Amino acid sequence: MTQNYDSKTLIDLEDRLGAHNYHPLDVVCSHASGVWVYDVEGNKYLDCLSAYSAVNQGHSHPRITRALVEQVGKLAIVSRAFRNDQLPLFYKTLLDLIGYEQVLPMNTGVEAVETAIKAARKWAYTIKGVPHDQAEIIVAEGNFHGRTTTVISFSTEAQYRDGFGPYMPGFVIVPYGDVDAIARALTPHTAAILIEPIQGEAGVVIPPDGYLRGIRQLCDDHNILFVADEIQTGLGRTGKLMAYEHEDIRPDVVILGKALGGGVYPVSAVVASNEILDVFSPGDHGSTFGGNPLAAAVAQAALQVIVEENLVENSARMGQYFRERLDEIDSPHIDHVRSKGLMIGVELKPEAGGARRFCEALQERSILAKETHEHVIRFTPPLIIDQAIIDWAMPRIRDVLLTVS
Ligand SMILES: *Cc1c(COP(=O)(O)O)cnc(C)c1O
């Protein structure tokens, strides 16, 4: 397939040959650099989705790309049946950065969520003393933790569940943002509370101040694990390295993914204490590709770029700038704006007719954003964005929010 095909041909081919489990904007991307994405016709767009925060460091970051290319030419995978020279260095880079004692590497985000669930359950049986097969994990309404059959079992989104039963038991769902609801749901069998510090897929839902501290307190009082899914919120997205830092607490288990792969390769991980991750013995759990040297080399570079390019601080500053400019837009369609750092959601009024139309209008004005649920436009550009680019984008965003009717 060396010939160049136009967008229409490629869209037709994709729709004819592929399963229809996505509804993408009809932009056929062929290359990208930094915050900019180009389609096959050569049109240039500002990426305001960042692959759901997998591209926090920007597209094709030179240093991350170099790490990938150099490593793939040396050693890509041997499986965990043998050791490799990159995995321990990845562990050290990650733990030096965020603390904690052990890492368990996987590939996709949901695999790391599954790993955390397994860890919490086994911890409950072997350390806390919950009777066999009775462990409960408390989760929040509106959660998004991925798409496996176990994880969709505790989704509250009908579309993610319907038709995919029977469902995995052992999960208790409570309203998001309500510590008292968690307290009421506790039983002697509660192993863990699994939450997103900010709910991304639910539409950038930010819990009330004190929510994470309240959960920390409950977990301390009742010997329960606080498991934070930072796959989307972590690694600088919200203006802190980890979103839990906004409330000065530390969860017991942290789940990372997306930007851990530097926008080039899937890498995920669970980090926790020795006590928790020591529940795993050889053979208990694993993944053929998890912890391979290519992933480990990429993840080291991905983390180093976040630190050395001050992307966390830039996310905080540019997030505030982006937010202030958005707040200046006086559109009849906007209900309100929610944001932390460069995780920004514009909630439209129901009568605006849905966020999809606005995202299509943004695409016509060279900005790629994705609607989240019906009424939220999410803006999550790469964390390398600067003021000049936001100034370039804002008249276009304003135009869309004022003129689409
Ligand atoms: C994206 C996401 C996941 C799932 O990650 P995958 O790599 O798609 O499996 C889990 N939790 C949160 C909060 C996410 O945003």
mmCIF file of N, CA and C in Angstrom, residues 104 106 111-126 135 137 150 168 171 191-192 225 227 253 270 276-277 279-280 283-287:
data_model
loop_
_atom_site.group_PDB
_atom_site.id
_atom_site.type_symbol
_atom_site.label_atom_id
_atom_site.label_comp_id
_atom_site.label_asym_id
_atom_site.label_seq_id
_atom_site.Cartn_x
_atom_site.Cartn_y
_atom_site.Cartn_z
ATOM 1 N N LEU A 104 4.249 -3.022 38.942
ATOM 2 C CA LEU A 104 3.875 -4.184 38.131
ATOM 3 C C LEU A 104 3.504 -3.658 36.741
ATOM 4 N N MET A 106 2.259 -3.492 32.839
ATOM 5 C CA MET A 106 1.366 -4.140 31.875
ATOM 6 C C MET A 106 1.406 -3.311 30.593
ATOM 7 N N GLU A 111 -5.713 -3.352 31.479
ATOM 8 C CA GLU A 111 -4.953 -4.466 32.068
ATOM 9 C C GLU A 111 -4.381 -4.074 33.432
ATOM 10 N N ALA A 112 -3.977 -2.814 33.540
ATOM 11 C CA ALA A 112 -3.467 -2.360 34.836
ATOM 12 C C ALA A 112 -4.603 -2.272 35.852
ATOM 13 N N VAL A 113 -5.796 -1.875 35.392
ATOM 14 C CA VAL A 113 -6.960 -1.859 36.293
ATOM 15 C C VAL A 113 -7.254 -3.281 36.771
ATOM 16 N N GLU A 114 -7.265 -4.214 35.849
ATOM 17 C CA GLU A 114 -7.493 -5.623 36.215
ATOM 18 C C GLU A 114 -6.430 -6.095 37.217
ATOM 19 N N THR A 115 -5.210 -5.671 36.997
ATOM 20 C CA THR A 115 -4.116 -6.040 37.902
ATOM 21 C C THR A 115 -4.365 -5.486 39.303
ATOM 22 N N ALA A 116 -4.811 -4.234 39.365
ATOM 23 C CA ALA A 116 -5.090 -3.618 40.667
ATOM 24 C C ALA A 116 -6.248 -4.331 41.364
ATOM 25 N N ILE A 117 -7.255 -4.732 40.594
ATOM 26 C CA ILE A 117 -8.388 -5.462 41.182
ATOM 27 C C ILE A 117 -7.903 -6.801 41.754
ATOM 28 N N LYS A 118 -7.086 -7.493 40.984
ATOM 29 C CA LYS A 118 -6.539 -8.766 41.484
ATOM 30 C C LYS A 118 -5.711 -8.551 42.740
ATOM 31 N N ALA A 119 -4.884 -7.515 42.729
ATOM 32 C CA ALA A 119 -4.031 -7.237 43.893
ATOM 33 C C ALA A 119 -4.895 -6.948 45.122
ATOM 34 N N ALA A 120 -5.934 -6.127 44.928
ATOM 35 C CA ALA A 120 -6.787 -5.753 46.061
ATOM 36 C C ALA A 120 -7.522 -6.972 46.612
ATOM 37 N N ARG A 121 -8.004 -7.814 45.726
ATOM 38 C CA ARG A 121 -8.718 -9.001 46.195
ATOM 39 C C ARG A 121 -7.785 -9.942 46.955
ATOM 40 N N LYS A 122 -6.626 -10.185 46.384
ATOM 41 C CA LYS A 122 -5.728 -11.130 47.040
ATOM 42 C C LYS A 122 -5.201 -10.568 48.359
ATOM 43 N N TRP A 123 -4.990 -9.242 48.375
ATOM 44 C CA TRP A 123 -4.585 -8.580 49.628
ATOM 45 C C TRP A 123 -5.677 -8.766 50.681
ATOM 46 N N ALA A 124 -6.928 -8.615 50.237
ATOM 47 C CA ALA A 124 -8.040 -8.766 51.185
ATOM 48 C C ALA A 124 -8.067 -10.169 51.789
ATOM 49 N N TYR A 125 -7.807 -11.196 50.989
ATOM 50 C CA TYR A 125 -7.869 -12.578 51.488
ATOM 51 C C TYR A 125 -6.642 -12.940 52.313
ATOM 52 N N THR A 126 -5.471 -12.496 51.847
ATOM 53 C CA THR A 126 -4.251 -12.999 52.495
ATOM 54 C C THR A 126 -3.780 -12.098 53.628
ATOM 55 N N ALA A 135 -14.652 -10.689 48.745
ATOM 56 C CA ALA A 135 -14.145 -9.305 48.725
ATOM 57 C C ALA A 135 -15.049 -8.395 47.895
ATOM 58 N N ILE A 137 -15.331 -4.427 46.189
ATOM 59 C CA ILE A 137 -14.622 -3.210 45.800
ATOM 60 C C ILE A 137 -15.662 -2.139 45.511
ATOM 61 N N THR A 150 -14.880 -7.779 33.032
ATOM 62 C CA THR A 150 -14.951 -7.465 34.460
ATOM 63 C C THR A 150 -15.194 -5.983 34.682
ATOM 64 N N MET A 168 -19.475 -9.645 36.235
ATOM 65 C CA MET A 168 -18.613 -10.033 37.355
ATOM 66 C C MET A 168 -19.166 -9.465 38.663
ATOM 67 N N PHE A 171 -18.587 -5.899 43.088
ATOM 68 C CA PHE A 171 -18.419 -4.446 43.009
ATOM 69 C C PHE A 171 -19.662 -3.756 43.540
ATOM 70 N N ALA A 191 -12.639 -4.508 50.347
ATOM 71 C CA ALA A 191 -11.199 -4.616 50.124
ATOM 72 C C ALA A 191 -10.611 -3.292 49.685
ATOM 73 N N ALA A 192 -11.331 -2.580 48.827
ATOM 74 C CA ALA A 192 -10.746 -1.397 48.198
ATOM 75 C C ALA A 192 -11.820 -0.434 47.737
ATOM 76 N N LEU A 225 -7.975 -0.535 50.967
ATOM 77 C CA LEU A 225 -7.023 0.042 50.011
ATOM 78 C C LEU A 225 -7.676 1.149 49.188
ATOM 79 N N VAL A 227 -7.462 2.834 45.883
ATOM 80 C CA VAL A 227 -6.894 2.594 44.549
ATOM 81 C C VAL A 227 -7.291 3.757 43.635
ATOM 82 N N VAL A 253 -2.661 2.427 46.086
ATOM 83 C CA VAL A 253 -2.359 1.818 44.785
ATOM 84 C C VAL A 253 -2.642 2.862 43.708
ATOM 85 N N VAL A 270 0.964 -0.666 37.581
ATOM 86 C CA VAL A 270 0.389 -0.486 38.912
ATOM 87 C C VAL A 270 1.556 -0.256 39.863
ATOM 88 N N ILE A 276 1.502 -4.718 49.468
ATOM 89 C CA ILE A 276 0.384 -4.987 48.553
ATOM 90 C C ILE A 276 0.845 -5.819 47.358
ATOM 91 N N LEU A 277 1.901 -5.398 46.680
ATOM 92 C CA LEU A 277 2.276 -6.116 45.454
ATOM 93 C C LEU A 277 2.980 -7.438 45.743
ATOM 94 N N VAL A 279 1.648 -9.684 47.247
ATOM 95 C CA VAL A 279 0.649 -10.770 47.181
ATOM 96 C C VAL A 279 0.854 -11.612 45.930
ATOM 97 N N PHE A 280 1.545 -11.056 44.939
ATOM 98 C CA PHE A 280 1.787 -11.814 43.706
ATOM 99 C C PHE A 280 3.043 -12.666 43.835
ATOM 100 N N GLY A 283 3.946 -16.660 38.610
ATOM 101 C CA GLY A 283 2.895 -17.442 37.976
ATOM 102 C C GLY A 283 1.491 -16.968 38.296
ATOM 103 N N ASP A 284 1.336 -16.106 39.313
ATOM 104 C CA ASP A 284 0.001 -15.643 39.698
ATOM 105 C C ASP A 284 -0.643 -14.762 38.647
ATOM 106 N N HIS A 285 0.187 -14.019 37.920
ATOM 107 C CA HIS A 285 -0.345 -12.977 37.045
ATOM 108 C C HIS A 285 0.745 -12.630 36.047
ATOM 109 N N GLY A 286 0.382 -12.131 34.881
ATOM 110 C CA GLY A 286 1.428 -11.769 33.929
ATOM 111 C C GLY A 286 0.872 -11.296 32.611
ATOM 112 N N SER A 287 1.778 -11.033 31.696
ATOM 113 C CA SER A 287 1.432 -10.540 30.373
ATOM 114 C C SER A 287 2.640 -10.750 29.470
#
